[in-house]
Amino acid sequence: MDFEQARFNMVEQQIRPWEVLNPDVLDTLMLVKRELFVPAAQQALAFADIELPIGKGQTMLAPKIEAKALQALAVKSTDSVLEIGTGSGYMAALLAARAEWVRSIEIEPELAQFAFENLSRNGVDNVIVEEGDGSLGWAERAPYDVIMVSGALPEIPQELLAQLKHGGRLFAVVGAAPVMHACLVVRTGDDAWQTTELFETVIPALRLAQAPDSFRF
């Protein structure tokens, strides 16, 4: 299989039509080799417009969702990044190509090891993979310039919002099927955040994400 041609086709046929046009983001998608972050048996599907199974009941996000998130977050070379839901390590590698460092949290031990091996093998040395529950963030290393949530949340916990620096950006898909909204949240003050809904989608929920209270008084 010609992986370079498949990567080019992914960018031209999936990513650009979804209005991901930032040249730095497109360059990053061409640079980071997605086929090296999937299970070997899945390499032929590495560039398909699907959520790709990676084991333990988990999936990689579709490439266009990853690309939209990367563009929205506008990651800079001085940024500290928290990713929740490491999966295969691919999104962490994309973030790491733009950021100073990334701390990525994965609740499933085997996937944490899989991601660590993928990142190490591909020479990504500015990502730290932590095994644990990141549904409320990773407060001990906060605050962060960027937070990427790689699984859906019923709502964004206040504990997570509090871990953003002033001017920090958070990407998360919020809601419940059949309609979820991809959101960009920017911290604008001590107790102020601005949320922009970017697009509608449906992705798998983050494990252990806390549901909102059914009744409020």
Short mmCIF file of N, CA, C and O in Angstrom, two decimals, residues 91-176:
data_model
loop_
_atom_site.label_atom_id
_atom_site.label_comp_id
_atom_site.label_asym_id
_atom_site.label_seq_id
_atom_site.Cartn_x
_atom_site.Cartn_y
_atom_site.Cartn_z
N MET A 91 -3.26 11.28 18.37
CA MET A 91 -3.62 12.67 18.62
C MET A 91 -2.57 13.35 19.49
O MET A 91 -2.25 14.53 19.28
N ALA A 92 -2.02 12.61 20.44
CA ALA A 92 -0.93 13.16 21.26
C ALA A 92 0.26 13.54 20.39
O ALA A 92 0.91 14.58 20.62
N ALA A 93 0.56 12.71 19.39
CA ALA A 93 1.68 13.00 18.48
C ALA A 93 1.40 14.25 17.65
O ALA A 93 2.31 15.06 17.42
N LEU A 94 0.16 14.41 17.19
CA LEU A 94 -0.20 15.62 16.44
C LEU A 94 -0.02 16.85 17.32
O LEU A 94 0.56 17.86 16.89
N LEU A 95 -0.53 16.79 18.55
CA LEU A 95 -0.40 17.91 19.48
C LEU A 95 1.07 18.19 19.79
O LEU A 95 1.50 19.35 19.82
N ALA A 96 1.83 17.13 19.98
CA ALA A 96 3.24 17.28 20.34
C ALA A 96 4.05 17.92 19.22
O ALA A 96 5.05 18.60 19.47
N ALA A 97 3.64 17.70 17.98
CA ALA A 97 4.34 18.31 16.84
C ALA A 97 4.19 19.83 16.83
O ALA A 97 5.00 20.52 16.21
N ARG A 98 3.16 20.34 17.53
CA ARG A 98 2.90 21.78 17.56
C ARG A 98 3.29 22.41 18.90
O ARG A 98 3.54 23.61 18.97
N ALA A 99 3.31 21.62 19.99
CA ALA A 99 3.41 22.15 21.35
C ALA A 99 4.82 21.98 21.93
O ALA A 99 5.68 21.31 21.36
N GLU A 100 5.01 22.57 23.12
CA GLU A 100 6.26 22.33 23.85
C GLU A 100 6.25 20.95 24.48
O GLU A 100 7.22 20.20 24.38
N TRP A 101 5.16 20.61 25.17
CA TRP A 101 5.03 19.27 25.74
C TRP A 101 3.56 18.91 25.91
O TRP A 101 2.71 19.78 25.97
N VAL A 102 3.30 17.61 25.99
CA VAL A 102 1.95 17.07 26.13
C VAL A 102 1.95 16.04 27.24
O VAL A 102 2.85 15.18 27.31
N ARG A 103 0.96 16.14 28.11
CA ARG A 103 0.70 15.10 29.11
C ARG A 103 -0.62 14.44 28.72
O ARG A 103 -1.65 15.11 28.62
N SER A 104 -0.60 13.15 28.46
CA SER A 104 -1.78 12.45 27.95
C SER A 104 -2.19 11.36 28.93
O SER A 104 -1.36 10.56 29.37
N ILE A 105 -3.49 11.32 29.26
CA ILE A 105 -4.00 10.44 30.30
C ILE A 105 -4.85 9.34 29.66
O ILE A 105 -5.77 9.63 28.89
N GLU A 106 -4.55 8.09 30.00
CA GLU A 106 -5.29 6.95 29.44
C GLU A 106 -5.70 6.00 30.57
O GLU A 106 -4.86 5.55 31.35
N ILE A 107 -6.99 5.70 30.64
CA ILE A 107 -7.52 4.89 31.73
C ILE A 107 -7.28 3.40 31.53
O ILE A 107 -7.22 2.63 32.49
N GLU A 108 -7.10 2.96 30.29
CA GLU A 108 -6.93 1.54 29.98
C GLU A 108 -5.43 1.20 29.93
O GLU A 108 -4.71 1.70 29.06
N PRO A 109 -4.93 0.37 30.87
CA PRO A 109 -3.49 0.12 30.94
C PRO A 109 -2.87 -0.38 29.64
O PRO A 109 -1.78 0.08 29.27
N GLU A 110 -3.54 -1.29 28.95
CA GLU A 110 -2.94 -1.83 27.72
C GLU A 110 -2.83 -0.77 26.64
O GLU A 110 -1.86 -0.75 25.86
N LEU A 111 -3.81 0.12 26.57
CA LEU A 111 -3.72 1.20 25.58
C LEU A 111 -2.67 2.22 25.97
O LEU A 111 -1.99 2.78 25.09
N ALA A 112 -2.52 2.48 27.26
CA ALA A 112 -1.46 3.39 27.70
C ALA A 112 -0.10 2.86 27.26
O ALA A 112 0.76 3.62 26.77
N GLN A 113 0.11 1.57 27.39
CA GLN A 113 1.36 0.95 26.97
C GLN A 113 1.51 0.99 25.46
O GLN A 113 2.58 1.27 24.92
N PHE A 114 0.41 0.70 24.73
CA PHE A 114 0.40 0.74 23.27
C PHE A 114 0.79 2.14 22.78
O PHE A 114 1.63 2.30 21.89
N ALA A 115 0.19 3.17 23.38
CA ALA A 115 0.49 4.54 22.99
C ALA A 115 1.93 4.90 23.30
O ALA A 115 2.62 5.52 22.47
N PHE A 116 2.39 4.51 24.48
CA PHE A 116 3.77 4.79 24.86
C PHE A 116 4.75 4.19 23.85
O PHE A 116 5.71 4.84 23.42
N GLU A 117 4.50 2.94 23.46
CA GLU A 117 5.38 2.28 22.50
C GLU A 117 5.31 2.95 21.13
O GLU A 117 6.35 3.14 20.47
N ASN A 118 4.11 3.33 20.70
CA ASN A 118 3.96 4.01 19.40
C ASN A 118 4.72 5.34 19.40
O ASN A 118 5.43 5.67 18.43
N LEU A 119 4.56 6.12 20.45
CA LEU A 119 5.23 7.42 20.53
C LEU A 119 6.75 7.26 20.59
O LEU A 119 7.49 7.97 19.89
N SER A 120 7.22 6.31 21.37
CA SER A 120 8.66 6.08 21.49
C SER A 120 9.25 5.63 20.16
O SER A 120 10.30 6.13 19.73
N ARG A 121 8.57 4.71 19.51
CA ARG A 121 9.06 4.18 18.24
C ARG A 121 9.13 5.25 17.16
O ARG A 121 9.99 5.20 16.27
N ASN A 122 8.26 6.24 17.26
CA ASN A 122 8.23 7.31 16.26
C ASN A 122 8.98 8.56 16.69
O ASN A 122 8.87 9.61 16.06
N GLY A 123 9.77 8.43 17.76
CA GLY A 123 10.66 9.51 18.15
C GLY A 123 9.97 10.72 18.75
O GLY A 123 10.53 11.82 18.76
N VAL A 124 8.74 10.53 19.27
CA VAL A 124 8.02 11.63 19.91
C VAL A 124 8.43 11.66 21.38
O VAL A 124 7.97 10.85 22.18
N ASP A 125 9.29 12.60 21.73
CA ASP A 125 9.88 12.59 23.07
C ASP A 125 9.35 13.70 23.98
O ASP A 125 9.87 13.89 25.08
N ASN A 126 8.32 14.43 23.54
CA ASN A 126 7.75 15.48 24.39
C ASN A 126 6.31 15.16 24.81
O ASN A 126 5.50 16.06 25.03
N VAL A 127 6.01 13.87 24.91
CA VAL A 127 4.72 13.40 25.42
C VAL A 127 4.97 12.51 26.63
O VAL A 127 5.80 11.59 26.57
N ILE A 128 4.25 12.77 27.72
CA ILE A 128 4.26 11.90 28.89
C ILE A 128 2.90 11.21 28.95
O ILE A 128 1.86 11.89 29.01
N VAL A 129 2.88 9.90 28.90
CA VAL A 129 1.64 9.13 29.00
C VAL A 129 1.44 8.72 30.45
O VAL A 129 2.32 8.08 31.04
N GLU A 130 0.31 9.10 31.00
CA GLU A 130 -0.05 8.73 32.37
C GLU A 130 -1.21 7.75 32.33
O GLU A 130 -2.16 7.94 31.58
N GLU A 131 -1.13 6.70 33.14
CA GLU A 131 -2.24 5.76 33.26
C GLU A 131 -3.15 6.23 34.40
O GLU A 131 -2.68 6.42 35.53
N GLY A 132 -4.43 6.44 34.11
CA GLY A 132 -5.34 6.89 35.16
C GLY A 132 -6.62 7.45 34.58
O GLY A 132 -6.84 7.45 33.37
N ASP A 133 -7.47 7.93 35.46
CA ASP A 133 -8.76 8.52 35.11
C ASP A 133 -8.57 10.02 34.92
O ASP A 133 -8.30 10.74 35.88
N GLY A 134 -8.72 10.48 33.69
CA GLY A 134 -8.56 11.90 33.40
C GLY A 134 -9.87 12.63 33.21
O GLY A 134 -9.88 13.75 32.71
N SER A 135 -10.99 12.02 33.62
CA SER A 135 -12.30 12.62 33.33
C SER A 135 -12.48 13.98 34.00
O SER A 135 -13.30 14.79 33.56
N LEU A 136 -11.72 14.23 35.07
CA LEU A 136 -11.74 15.54 35.73
C LEU A 136 -10.41 16.27 35.55
O LEU A 136 -10.07 17.17 36.32
N GLY A 137 -9.69 15.88 34.51
CA GLY A 137 -8.42 16.52 34.23
C GLY A 137 -7.26 15.87 34.97
O GLY A 137 -7.33 14.71 35.39
N TRP A 138 -6.18 16.62 35.14
CA TRP A 138 -4.97 16.15 35.82
C TRP A 138 -4.42 17.34 36.58
O TRP A 138 -3.49 18.02 36.16
N ALA A 139 -5.03 17.59 37.73
CA ALA A 139 -4.83 18.86 38.43
C ALA A 139 -3.40 19.06 38.91
O ALA A 139 -2.93 20.20 39.02
N GLU A 140 -2.68 17.98 39.17
CA GLU A 140 -1.35 18.14 39.77
C GLU A 140 -0.37 18.83 38.85
O GLU A 140 0.65 19.37 39.32
N ARG A 141 -0.63 18.84 37.54
CA ARG A 141 0.26 19.52 36.59
C ARG A 141 -0.38 20.76 35.96
O ARG A 141 0.17 21.34 35.04
N ALA A 142 -1.56 21.13 36.43
CA ALA A 142 -2.26 22.29 35.91
C ALA A 142 -1.56 23.58 36.37
O ALA A 142 -0.82 23.56 37.36
N PRO A 143 -1.79 24.72 35.70
CA PRO A 143 -2.73 24.90 34.58
C PRO A 143 -2.07 24.61 33.23
O PRO A 143 -0.85 24.54 33.13
N TYR A 144 -2.94 24.47 32.21
CA TYR A 144 -2.50 24.14 30.86
C TYR A 144 -2.92 25.24 29.88
O TYR A 144 -3.94 25.90 30.07
N ASP A 145 -2.14 25.37 28.81
CA ASP A 145 -2.54 26.27 27.72
C ASP A 145 -3.63 25.64 26.87
O ASP A 145 -4.49 26.35 26.33
N VAL A 146 -3.58 24.32 26.74
CA VAL A 146 -4.50 23.60 25.86
C VAL A 146 -4.96 22.32 26.55
O VAL A 146 -4.14 21.61 27.16
N ILE A 147 -6.26 22.03 26.45
CA ILE A 147 -6.80 20.74 26.90
C ILE A 147 -7.58 20.13 25.74
O ILE A 147 -8.48 20.77 25.19
N MET A 148 -7.24 18.91 25.38
CA MET A 148 -7.93 18.17 24.32
C MET A 148 -8.60 16.96 24.95
O MET A 148 -7.94 16.12 25.56
N VAL A 149 -9.93 16.88 24.83
CA VAL A 149 -10.68 15.75 25.35
C VAL A 149 -11.04 14.83 24.19
O VAL A 149 -11.85 15.20 23.33
N SER A 150 -10.44 13.66 24.15
CA SER A 150 -10.60 12.76 23.00
C SER A 150 -11.73 11.75 23.19
O SER A 150 -11.67 10.62 22.70
N GLY A 151 -12.77 12.14 23.91
CA GLY A 151 -13.98 11.35 24.08
C GLY A 151 -15.10 12.30 24.47
O GLY A 151 -14.84 13.39 25.00
N ALA A 152 -16.33 11.91 24.21
CA ALA A 152 -17.46 12.81 24.48
C ALA A 152 -17.73 12.93 25.97
O ALA A 152 -17.53 12.00 26.75
N LEU A 153 -18.21 14.12 26.37
CA LEU A 153 -18.60 14.40 27.75
C LEU A 153 -20.08 14.81 27.76
O LEU A 153 -20.52 15.54 26.87
N PRO A 154 -20.84 14.39 28.79
CA PRO A 154 -22.22 14.87 28.89
C PRO A 154 -22.27 16.37 29.14
O PRO A 154 -23.17 17.07 28.67
N GLU A 155 -21.30 16.88 29.90
CA GLU A 155 -21.08 18.31 30.07
C GLU A 155 -19.62 18.47 30.49
O GLU A 155 -18.98 17.50 30.91
N ILE A 156 -19.09 19.68 30.36
CA ILE A 156 -17.69 19.90 30.72
C ILE A 156 -17.60 20.19 32.21
O ILE A 156 -18.19 21.17 32.68
N PRO A 157 -16.88 19.38 32.97
CA PRO A 157 -16.79 19.60 34.42
C PRO A 157 -16.08 20.91 34.75
O PRO A 157 -15.12 21.29 34.09
N GLN A 158 -16.55 21.56 35.79
CA GLN A 158 -15.91 22.80 36.23
C GLN A 158 -14.46 22.54 36.63
O GLN A 158 -13.59 23.40 36.44
N GLU A 159 -14.18 21.35 37.19
CA GLU A 159 -12.81 21.02 37.58
C GLU A 159 -11.86 21.07 36.38
O GLU A 159 -10.69 21.43 36.52
N LEU A 160 -12.38 20.70 35.21
CA LEU A 160 -11.57 20.71 34.00
C LEU A 160 -11.36 22.13 33.50
O LEU A 160 -10.23 22.52 33.16
N LEU A 161 -12.41 22.92 33.50
CA LEU A 161 -12.30 24.31 33.06
C LEU A 161 -11.31 25.08 33.92
O LEU A 161 -10.58 25.95 33.44
N ALA A 162 -11.28 24.76 35.22
CA ALA A 162 -10.40 25.47 36.15
C ALA A 162 -8.92 25.19 35.89
O ALA A 162 -8.06 25.93 36.38
N GLN A 163 -8.62 24.15 35.11
CA GLN A 163 -7.23 23.79 34.83
C GLN A 163 -6.66 24.49 33.60
O GLN A 163 -5.50 24.28 33.24
N LEU A 164 -7.47 25.35 32.96
CA LEU A 164 -6.98 26.16 31.86
C LEU A 164 -6.30 27.43 32.38
O LEU A 164 -6.78 28.07 33.31
N LYS A 165 -5.20 27.80 31.75
CA LYS A 165 -4.62 29.11 31.98
C LYS A 165 -5.54 30.19 31.41
O LYS A 165 -6.40 29.92 30.57
N HIS A 166 -5.36 31.43 31.83
CA HIS A 166 -6.05 32.54 31.17
C HIS A 166 -5.62 32.57 29.70
O HIS A 166 -4.43 32.53 29.39
N GLY A 167 -6.59 32.60 28.81
CA GLY A 167 -6.31 32.50 27.39
C GLY A 167 -6.19 31.08 26.88
O GLY A 167 -6.01 30.86 25.67
N GLY A 168 -6.28 30.11 27.78
CA GLY A 168 -6.17 28.71 27.40
C GLY A 168 -7.39 28.24 26.63
O GLY A 168 -8.49 28.78 26.76
N ARG A 169 -7.20 27.19 25.82
CA ARG A 169 -8.25 26.66 24.96
C ARG A 169 -8.52 25.19 25.26
O ARG A 169 -7.59 24.43 25.50
N LEU A 170 -9.79 24.83 25.26
CA LEU A 170 -10.21 23.44 25.50
C LEU A 170 -11.12 23.01 24.36
O LEU A 170 -12.03 23.73 23.97
N PHE A 171 -10.86 21.81 23.82
CA PHE A 171 -11.73 21.21 22.81
C PHE A 171 -12.40 19.99 23.41
O PHE A 171 -11.72 19.13 23.99
N ALA A 172 -13.72 19.90 23.29
CA ALA A 172 -14.45 18.73 23.76
C ALA A 172 -15.73 18.57 22.94
O ALA A 172 -16.29 19.56 22.47
N VAL A 173 -16.16 17.34 22.79
CA VAL A 173 -17.46 17.05 22.20
C VAL A 173 -18.43 16.81 23.35
O VAL A 173 -18.17 15.97 24.22
N VAL A 174 -19.51 17.57 23.36
CA VAL A 174 -20.39 17.62 24.53
C VAL A 174 -21.81 17.22 24.15
O VAL A 174 -22.32 17.63 23.09
N GLY A 175 -22.44 16.42 25.02
CA GLY A 175 -23.83 16.06 24.81
C GLY A 175 -24.01 14.56 24.78
O GLY A 175 -23.17 13.80 25.26
N ALA A 176 -25.15 14.14 24.23
CA ALA A 176 -25.49 12.72 24.13
C ALA A 176 -26.03 12.43 22.74
O ALA A 176 -26.63 13.31 22.10
#
